[in-house]
Amino acid sequence: MSFGLVQAQDVSGNVSDANGPLPGASVLVKGTTNGTQSDFDGNYTLNDVASEATLVFSYIGYSTVEVPVNGQSTINIVLEEDAEALEEVVIIGYGTTTVKDATGAVTAVSADDFNAGVIASPEQLIQGKTAGVNIQQSSGEPGAGISINIRGSSSVRANNNPLFVVDGIPLSGENTTPGGATGLGGSSVRNPLNFLNPNDIESISILKDASATAIYGSRGSNGVVIITTKSGRSRTAGNWDFASTLSISTPANEYDLLSPSEFLAGVSQFGGDPSAVDFGANTNWQDFITRTSASQSQNLSYSNNYGDGNVRATFGYTSQYGVVEKTDLERITGRLNIQHRFLDDKLLVGVQSSISRVNDETAPLAGGAGFRGDVLGAAYSANPTWPLDPDFEPGGSLIHPQNFLVNTQNRSITDRILVNGSAEYSFTPELKGKINVGYDLAEGQNTSVLGGNINGLTGIQNQGFGVYNTLERESYLLEGTLNYNKDIGDDRLDVLVGYSFQDFRTKGRNAAGRGFGTADLDQMGRDLRSTVNAAGNSVGGRFQQYFYGTNHTTLQVNRLLPTVVAGESAGNNFVRLVQGITADTFDNTDELQSFFARVNYNLNDKYLFTGTVRADGSSRFGPDSQYGYFPSGAIAWKLSEEDFVGDNVSTLKLRVSAGLTGNQDGLGYGNFVARQRFGGLGIQNDTYEVNQNGLAIVATDVPDLKWEETLNFNVGFDFGFNLDRLSGSIDVYRSETNDQLLRLPPAAPAVDPFQFGNFDAAILNQGIEFAIAYDFIQAENSTFSASFNIAYNENEVQDFGGAINTGAVNGQGLSGAFAQRLESGRSIFSYYMAIFEGFDSSGFPIYQDVDGNGTGDPIGDQTFIGEDALPDVTAGLSLNYNINNWDVSAYLNGQFGFSVYNNTANGLFTSGSITNARNVTPDVLTSGEGAGASADVSTRFLEKGDFVRLQNATIGYNVPLSGDGFLTALRFSVTGQNLFLITDYSGLDPEITVATGDLGSGVPSRGIDWSGFPNPRTVTFGLNASF
Amino acid sequence: MRHSKKLLIMKRNQLKLIFVTFLAVAGLVSCTNLEIEETDSIITEGFQGLADPSSTVDELYNRLTGQYGNQSNWFALQEVTTDAAIIPTRGTDWGDNGEWRNLHNHAWNSEHPQINTIWNDFNANQLIASQVLDSRSNPTAQNVGDASFVRGLSMWLTLDNFGQIPFRDVTLPSSALPEVLSGQAALDFILADVDAAISNLSSLSAGQGADATIRASKEAAKYLKAKILLNKHVYLGGTPDSGDMSQVMSLVDDIAGQGYALQAGYYDLFRDTADNETIWSLRAGTGNRIYNGLHYNSTALGGGGWNGFSTLAEYYDLFEGDAEFNRLDTDLVTALDGQEERRGGVPPGGTPFTGRPGTEDLDGFENGSNVGDGFLINQQYALDGTPLQDRAGAPLTFKRDFVDGTGASSFINNDETTGIRFMKYNPRYDGGFTSHEIVFRYADAHLMKAEALWRSGGDPTSLVNDLRAIRGATPIGSVTEQDLIDERGRELNAETWRRNDLIRFGQFTRDWLFKEAAAIGNPDKQLFPIPAAQLLANPALIQNPGY
């Protein structure tokens, strides 16, 4: 074609979508570099357009439209949103890509695919949606902690959660709400994402292999979860959206416990005297402690795309009540996201800011609860003839659930501000620079009090005890990136270089008080806070601790810096509302400085190459091992672009990647230097005296401490047929984590029996992931699609010379008992215990004689039994059906190939329990177990955990609206969560992990059910309206 | 062309802008050297001396208080491993992964948590004391005395229990592996510390009360030295050296020279009142000694007992008195079953409340006074004299034997009432949590003198009978070796000396109820195993024989 012969003309017009003008849409003359973008009003003008040329209109999230010019000078176009196209954009570290061009194992889930119902926290939105991503909330408690394992567990430390990045800010992942450790059930670890309003989230990307995560260097080993919040981009002319839900929850399952008459008969059966333990009442303690609860959530948002920019503001309010008494969570969130273009659209400035308050309350629940159990364990085992009477004194050191519940209070308040400001400037069409500044401040406080009217608890009865802890986490992020994007013939080059600095400051105070003048819980909390705060404010200068007891006439202060002063008198300029208090402060900062680069090269749109490298320096490590280098590389071959592949194959891509990532999570501040602080303080029972303590070494120097490193390989295959009507992917991976950071015993003598070091142990994870989706019906007014994912993971500890016991089993007579052991050649979370062979004729347990010494001993014959708590197979199935204005969706998930240790049965439901006049399940009466039989940890209480759950089912109706009225969209929906559970597990729910303790080893456990918080079954009514 | 010229100009400006941008970024972060900031702890590169050694000495005594005050670990390793204490598994109670049973039946292994804890604790005491003693810490003479005492004590107890002491030189980098001391070298080191303690600590005369005795004195250090010398032949083999024995006697005489003496009123010694016997005590809560043996329904104090610790009938039978009963009359003083004072007795109810210091009123009685002192056997009574019941409603009668429901001897399937309980401290004072636990007592020194006399060929009879007379026990005609160890058992019950005594008298390996066949006559059991994890951490440690 010769230019000389072609008639050239100007073409102008307007680009809009269903809501009005669409600014920023790309208009390009096909086959040329002649292009422009639509302006604020959606208008565009193109010069020198050949009359037979074709214009290509495109905008992210919309279907691309091609229009032949055919001599027209005005071409107006209405673009249609393309759900599939939206999904195809994947946010990756420091940028975006599309599914088609991704070289790594990356999965994105967008708002359309999120789970519905009571969603207290963002990760629940994508639970089960992605192959190889195992998301478990540790219990059904509102705001409870989460466990997200991407491709198994690569570390033997307590935190195997991935790195969370919210709008570009990597979060520290640490708890932001201080614990209320009264020693008698406190707050569990709270979810670090609680502060985010799930309604504000647009998409969640999960980076799984090293080629994707290596750009996050020393924090990438456990995978990366990138959360992007909604912007106002897609809404023009100012839209309001309102969403409201009302949810009713009930415990999905409960224990079958003995009635009073069955209980008394049981006591008699085991040789007890029923009349001595019959208190005459008929109380269902399980009903007492659980409840049907109503929760609500309200969200109002305003979005406006005004051309040069867009704004979205939301206000959210959630109040969630748990199915156990005194457990609730209230969240108030505000968010403002603004983007604006300056300087001829060359400068894009964006601010994402959120402010939130979370108030939560928790009942006295404790994974580490001893023989009495926490309030749930106490309720399950409470004598059903005890009366409902908060002053009832059961004796025998037992806990009366009502007395316990009404005399305890545990409340926290957490405020958080997360602000991210960015400025991106396009120096040339190819070169962009971006500066990103983030600030994250979380201020939490917890007050936990145990009232003096509590019965049977030494040191608390008639005295009262309380803790008041504050925690402030502050993080700054400064990031600069340069992005160079250039088309070279049919090839494309994309280069990113960047610098990042982030610091994490943690400060706060842990205070305790004993000896209260009141048993009113609210008043106790006020007395404690006011005394602790007033005493603290009366101290000048820097200090570590302050305290007083009945043995002090003045406040005592321990100072550390600039010079050590022990037991300084600070006068008495405050009112002592509590007999004795102790307060200990902490304040430390970790820093992370990084340099990173990524190169993408797209050859012929057939071969894709990605290389990344990150250098990370961390102040958690000494000068000699401060910096680490994390490279990765990946190649992808788009076979579908090859001529030898037929047209019905819409996607066919082979991906191969390898990379090195690190992990320093859970290590904490200053573990490589020698540090001294004043030791812990305690208040004596009864006397309320506090003994002066001394300076102690709290950390020994470990100069060569460094992060653990994971070497990861991934081979993946993406496929799609018939315009991706059938699509899917398959990934095979292998990762090996070395230099395990672990708190192990150092060579004695040492001040701390455990010390962080890098140990010669490797954790191997290998597995295969498969995902497939098919659109069964693609009709005008009805669609039906299904997607299914399944993943297999295998885990093994290698090259470890030692053995570490973990997975504490708690309950009466079970101190020091455990169920899991870390050893080379085994999966982590491997069960290790005696093998139960039944009861002898007297009803005493028989154990297999593993060591062959002639007797089966529950301790001497402990062994690996070939079971572990990590599911081999996890699977999810989503079904979506639309007809006219109705939609129905259901989501099922399942986990297979793992075992659960029923600690609840071991600790509570044995003949030993009913012999002690504690309630049990009916099977105890018929199991053949005799009176006085011991119940050590054994396979007797180990069960298969395999389950299938209907996690979520929704029916929705979109009211057809003319669009002329006030409302532009209106939707009603009903969602059921946890509707059914198919499992052989005899406890309440096999998908429960209670943190029962690690025997001090720091090695986490999994799959131990010790009176876990009952999972609720929830029905949610939802209303969504736009106007 | 016009277009591209403009582009060129822009490019130049933009390059400037890029440059400026990066300068700005670099400027903002140039302070980032990733150095750890000293914000809430004193940070040093390796050990550089303690900031405040006096305060660290406080911490050392706090550590000892925790270590001695616990019923697990130290107490358990010295008492539960002997005939004096046993914790049977009572149905589902006190299974605890077998850690109590394995101490009593000598089936412990190198993973036993309590053995590990003691290894860690006493070695850590050594290290912290070494840090105090380091010249860079500028310790005072008093600091040197205290730290030498604690280090000598801790290293001696490590030697006594494990036969090896890993010693860390605090002037070396913390990554250096500690050297291992044993035998004569270890003893020389320990005795040098104890001598340093004797010369640096001040003298404390008797009867000063608990606030004075909670720190080591010259007399406490002398007691420690006498104790070590008395045991020396155990570590070195052979027979006791007569020079050592005469030193033991003269050290005890030195202590007596400060007014320390045997004192009548055995169970009053263990109250928080001044007496002439206490040489060294700690502010450890006595609750762990009281409640570990009491039944849940024994008293309302402390939320009831923990129903664990008992004693073997054969140990109880070392005392004079009836085998089945150990009752007091309604005056709560008069022994009804011929028992000697040290066996105490079960009261038929509580003492009426009269407002005595330290007691509290419960329904007109001194709360806790129904529990009794010494050995608790057979029916127990409430404050008002009602017979107590166990949790299943059966009579609360503590029994001599450990049997299951079928009457067969059992260590593991016991009910709530098996086993005789022992009370050295009494719950009726200060709510049952008096912060006063005796560690070194003159009666022990007195018996050490008797033993040293006997070990050097003398006749200890009159010394032993001096003590028996004060305790209201029948005099012994001629004291034999067995009488000596038995007298120690009676006088020092539950004072954490039983294991040490039995080893010194060659009786730790004899048979007793539930002891593993493999442990009977097995001298390897006289040392605990080195914790498994430590063998990995320090190759200089060699596992003790038999483990």
PDB file of C-alpha atoms in Angstrom, chain A residues 84 723-726 773-778 784-786:
ATOM      1  CA  GLU A  84     -13.941 -11.620  31.154  1.00  0.00           C
ATOM      2  CA  LEU A 723     -12.978 -18.641  22.870  1.00  0.00           C
ATOM      3  CA  ASP A 724     -12.140 -19.924  26.330  1.00  0.00           C
ATOM      4  CA  ARG A 725     -15.570 -21.378  26.869  1.00  0.00           C
ATOM      5  CA  LEU A 726     -13.609 -24.227  28.351  1.00  0.00           C
ATOM      6  CA  ALA A 773     -13.958 -23.781  34.081  1.00  0.00           C
ATOM      7  CA  TYR A 774     -16.693 -24.372  31.560  1.00  0.00           C
ATOM      8  CA  ASP A 775     -19.598 -22.262  30.401  1.00  0.00           C
ATOM      9  CA  PHE A 776     -22.320 -24.805  29.947  1.00  0.00           C
ATOM     10  CA  ILE A 777     -24.953 -22.337  28.820  1.00  0.00           C
ATOM     11  CA  GLN A 778     -24.158 -19.109  27.041  1.00  0.00           C
ATOM     12  CA  PHE A 784     -24.554 -21.516  33.513  1.00  0.00           C
ATOM     13  CA  SER A 785     -20.932 -21.941  34.352  1.00  0.00           C
ATOM     14  CA  ALA A 786     -18.922 -24.114  36.647  1.00  0.00           C
TER      15      ALA A 786
END
